[in-house]
Amino acid sequence: MVFVRLDPLCACFWVLRPPLPNQFSLMIMSEVHHLISRLGGRLKAVREEKGYSQEGLAVVSGLHRNYIGMVERGERNITLKNYARLCEALGLALSDLFTDEDVPPQPEALTDEQVS
């Protein structure tokens, strides 16, 4: 669907059309959603490890308990500012939240001499 709009300031027409979703943008959104879910899971694991309930973390961080639950389930895309508030409340460096401790190291590639 294409819309045409007259701009009264410059007496010109603008052709407006909604952006078309393409495979690349859908792939990016899928990866973003996966990252948000992983960060939420990591936040939940650290919270439980430190012995906080969602309500306790909410009191210390100044964020709402329901909001923290939605973040942990990957239902909210929160700002870095709020991640920093949660990390500060948990006594965790913000960079530690983004580390992948669960991912095993990749094996080194075999050289030609090792293969022979």
PDB file of C-alpha atoms in Angstrom:
ATOM      1  CA  MET A   1       0.000   0.000   0.000  1.00  0.00           C
ATOM      2  CA  VAL A   2       1.407   3.388  -0.995  1.00  0.00           C
ATOM      3  CA  PHE A   3       0.317   6.733   0.422  1.00  0.00           C
ATOM      4  CA  VAL A   4       0.929  10.111  -1.176  1.00  0.00           C
ATOM      5  CA  ARG A   5       1.048  13.186   1.042  1.00  0.00           C
ATOM      6  CA  LEU A   6       1.292  16.852   0.028  1.00  0.00           C
ATOM      7  CA  ASP A   7       3.774  18.795   2.126  1.00  0.00           C
ATOM      8  CA  PRO A   8       2.363  22.342   2.435  1.00  0.00           C
ATOM      9  CA  LEU A   9       5.732  23.860   3.397  1.00  0.00           C
ATOM     10  CA  CYS A  10       7.549  22.930   0.186  1.00  0.00           C
ATOM     11  CA  ALA A  11       4.538  22.239  -2.051  1.00  0.00           C
ATOM     12  CA  CYS A  12       5.895  18.823  -2.926  1.00  0.00           C
ATOM     13  CA  PHE A  13       4.541  15.315  -2.692  1.00  0.00           C
ATOM     14  CA  TRP A  14       5.980  12.617  -0.514  1.00  0.00           C
ATOM     15  CA  VAL A  15       5.469   8.992  -1.374  1.00  0.00           C
ATOM     16  CA  LEU A  16       5.079   6.992   1.805  1.00  0.00           C
ATOM     17  CA  ARG A  17       5.086   3.252   1.977  1.00  0.00           C
ATOM     18  CA  PRO A  18       5.475   0.930   4.919  1.00  0.00           C
ATOM     19  CA  PRO A  19       8.839  -0.769   5.212  1.00  0.00           C
ATOM     20  CA  LEU A  20       8.929  -4.253   3.805  1.00  0.00           C
ATOM     21  CA  PRO A  21      10.188  -6.900   6.203  1.00  0.00           C
ATOM     22  CA  ASN A  22      13.016  -8.844   4.718  1.00  0.00           C
ATOM     23  CA  GLN A  23      14.785 -11.987   5.752  1.00  0.00           C
ATOM     24  CA  PHE A  24      17.795 -10.089   7.108  1.00  0.00           C
ATOM     25  CA  SER A  25      15.768  -7.909   9.496  1.00  0.00           C
ATOM     26  CA  LEU A  26      13.792 -10.937  10.694  1.00  0.00           C
ATOM     27  CA  MET A  27      17.064 -12.779  11.340  1.00  0.00           C
ATOM     28  CA  ILE A  28      18.425  -9.820  13.329  1.00  0.00           C
ATOM     29  CA  MET A  29      15.240  -9.642  15.418  1.00  0.00           C
ATOM     30  CA  SER A  30      15.474 -13.355  16.139  1.00  0.00           C
ATOM     31  CA  GLU A  31      19.059 -12.973  17.341  1.00  0.00           C
ATOM     32  CA  VAL A  32      18.128  -9.968  19.485  1.00  0.00           C
ATOM     33  CA  HIS A  33      15.267 -11.891  21.087  1.00  0.00           C
ATOM     34  CA  HIS A  34      17.627 -14.799  21.787  1.00  0.00           C
ATOM     35  CA  LEU A  35      20.156 -12.432  23.400  1.00  0.00           C
ATOM     36  CA  ILE A  36      17.478 -10.781  25.547  1.00  0.00           C
ATOM     37  CA  SER A  37      16.319 -14.211  26.754  1.00  0.00           C
ATOM     38  CA  ARG A  38      19.887 -15.305  27.565  1.00  0.00           C
ATOM     39  CA  LEU A  39      20.602 -12.096  29.496  1.00  0.00           C
ATOM     40  CA  GLY A  40      17.375 -12.546  31.453  1.00  0.00           C
ATOM     41  CA  GLY A  41      18.302 -16.134  32.282  1.00  0.00           C
ATOM     42  CA  ARG A  42      21.781 -15.047  33.362  1.00  0.00           C
ATOM     43  CA  LEU A  43      20.285 -12.328  35.563  1.00  0.00           C
ATOM     44  CA  LYS A  44      17.944 -14.863  37.197  1.00  0.00           C
ATOM     45  CA  ALA A  45      20.809 -17.300  37.827  1.00  0.00           C
ATOM     46  CA  VAL A  46      22.926 -14.599  39.493  1.00  0.00           C
ATOM     47  CA  ARG A  47      19.943 -13.376  41.544  1.00  0.00           C
ATOM     48  CA  GLU A  48      19.245 -16.886  42.833  1.00  0.00           C
ATOM     49  CA  GLU A  49      22.953 -17.509  43.459  1.00  0.00           C
ATOM     50  CA  LYS A  50      23.100 -14.357  45.608  1.00  0.00           C
ATOM     51  CA  GLY A  51      19.977 -15.462  47.513  1.00  0.00           C
ATOM     52  CA  TYR A  52      17.653 -12.675  46.407  1.00  0.00           C
ATOM     53  CA  SER A  53      13.968 -13.087  45.665  1.00  0.00           C
ATOM     54  CA  GLN A  54      12.515 -10.988  42.862  1.00  0.00           C
ATOM     55  CA  GLU A  55      10.854  -8.801  45.459  1.00  0.00           C
ATOM     56  CA  GLY A  56      14.091  -8.383  47.425  1.00  0.00           C
ATOM     57  CA  LEU A  57      15.980  -7.407  44.298  1.00  0.00           C
ATOM     58  CA  ALA A  58      13.179  -4.998  43.404  1.00  0.00           C
ATOM     59  CA  VAL A  59      13.524  -3.231  46.756  1.00  0.00           C
ATOM     60  CA  VAL A  60      17.310  -2.939  46.491  1.00  0.00           C
ATOM     61  CA  SER A  61      17.366  -1.892  42.819  1.00  0.00           C
ATOM     62  CA  GLY A  62      14.350   0.420  42.851  1.00  0.00           C
ATOM     63  CA  LEU A  63      12.663  -1.469  40.008  1.00  0.00           C
ATOM     64  CA  HIS A  64       9.274  -3.189  40.182  1.00  0.00           C
ATOM     65  CA  ARG A  65       9.117  -6.909  40.984  1.00  0.00           C
ATOM     66  CA  ASN A  66       6.913  -7.639  37.953  1.00  0.00           C
ATOM     67  CA  TYR A  67       9.377  -5.806  35.717  1.00  0.00           C
ATOM     68  CA  ILE A  68      12.263  -7.932  37.008  1.00  0.00           C
ATOM     69  CA  GLY A  69      10.244 -11.096  36.341  1.00  0.00           C
ATOM     70  CA  MET A  70       9.538 -10.007  32.760  1.00  0.00           C
ATOM     71  CA  VAL A  71      13.234  -9.234  32.229  1.00  0.00           C
ATOM     72  CA  GLU A  72      14.243 -12.653  33.532  1.00  0.00           C
ATOM     73  CA  ARG A  73      11.768 -14.359  31.174  1.00  0.00           C
ATOM     74  CA  GLY A  74      13.054 -12.325  28.214  1.00  0.00           C
ATOM     75  CA  GLU A  75       9.765 -10.475  27.785  1.00  0.00           C
ATOM     76  CA  ARG A  76      11.237  -6.985  28.202  1.00  0.00           C
ATOM     77  CA  ASN A  77      14.038  -5.284  26.332  1.00  0.00           C
ATOM     78  CA  ILE A  78      15.511  -3.131  29.083  1.00  0.00           C
ATOM     79  CA  THR A  79      18.073  -0.360  28.876  1.00  0.00           C
ATOM     80  CA  LEU A  80      21.687  -0.658  29.929  1.00  0.00           C
ATOM     81  CA  LYS A  81      20.886   1.851  32.666  1.00  0.00           C
ATOM     82  CA  ASN A  82      18.451  -0.616  34.252  1.00  0.00           C
ATOM     83  CA  TYR A  83      20.878  -3.515  33.753  1.00  0.00           C
ATOM     84  CA  ALA A  84      23.442  -1.384  35.605  1.00  0.00           C
ATOM     85  CA  ARG A  85      20.962  -0.776  38.453  1.00  0.00           C
ATOM     86  CA  LEU A  86      20.303  -4.516  38.755  1.00  0.00           C
ATOM     87  CA  CYS A  87      24.003  -5.381  38.619  1.00  0.00           C
ATOM     88  CA  GLU A  88      24.824  -2.769  41.247  1.00  0.00           C
ATOM     89  CA  ALA A  89      22.105  -4.190  43.522  1.00  0.00           C
ATOM     90  CA  LEU A  90      23.552  -7.688  43.024  1.00  0.00           C
ATOM     91  CA  GLY A  91      27.153  -6.548  43.567  1.00  0.00           C
ATOM     92  CA  LEU A  92      28.027  -7.602  40.034  1.00  0.00           C
ATOM     93  CA  ALA A  93      30.002  -5.738  37.395  1.00  0.00           C
ATOM     94  CA  LEU A  94      27.881  -4.958  34.347  1.00  0.00           C
ATOM     95  CA  SER A  95      30.448  -6.637  32.113  1.00  0.00           C
ATOM     96  CA  ASP A  96      30.089  -9.873  34.117  1.00  0.00           C
ATOM     97  CA  LEU A  97      26.452 -10.102  33.087  1.00  0.00           C
ATOM     98  CA  PHE A  98      27.517 -10.288  29.445  1.00  0.00           C
ATOM     99  CA  THR A  99      30.087 -13.062  29.854  1.00  0.00           C
ATOM    100  CA  ASP A 100      29.392 -16.581  28.635  1.00  0.00           C
ATOM    101  CA  GLU A 101      30.686 -18.748  31.439  1.00  0.00           C
ATOM    102  CA  ASP A 102      28.408 -21.623  30.433  1.00  0.00           C
ATOM    103  CA  VAL A 103      29.823 -21.945  26.922  1.00  0.00           C
ATOM    104  CA  PRO A 104      32.671 -24.475  26.769  1.00  0.00           C
ATOM    105  CA  PRO A 105      35.830 -23.328  24.990  1.00  0.00           C
ATOM    106  CA  GLN A 106      36.091 -24.249  21.331  1.00  0.00           C
ATOM    107  CA  PRO A 107      38.640 -26.947  20.515  1.00  0.00           C
ATOM    108  CA  GLU A 108      41.685 -25.782  18.624  1.00  0.00           C
ATOM    109  CA  ALA A 109      41.866 -26.635  14.963  1.00  0.00           C
ATOM    110  CA  LEU A 110      44.049 -29.581  14.033  1.00  0.00           C
ATOM    111  CA  THR A 111      47.167 -28.874  12.040  1.00  0.00           C
ATOM    112  CA  ASP A 112      48.127 -30.876   8.951  1.00  0.00           C
ATOM    113  CA  GLU A 113      50.800 -32.681  10.984  1.00  0.00           C
ATOM    114  CA  GLN A 114      48.260 -33.805  13.590  1.00  0.00           C
ATOM    115  CA  VAL A 115      45.858 -35.106  10.939  1.00  0.00           C
ATOM    116  CA  SER A 116      48.510 -37.242   9.176  1.00  0.00           C
TER     117      SER A 116
END
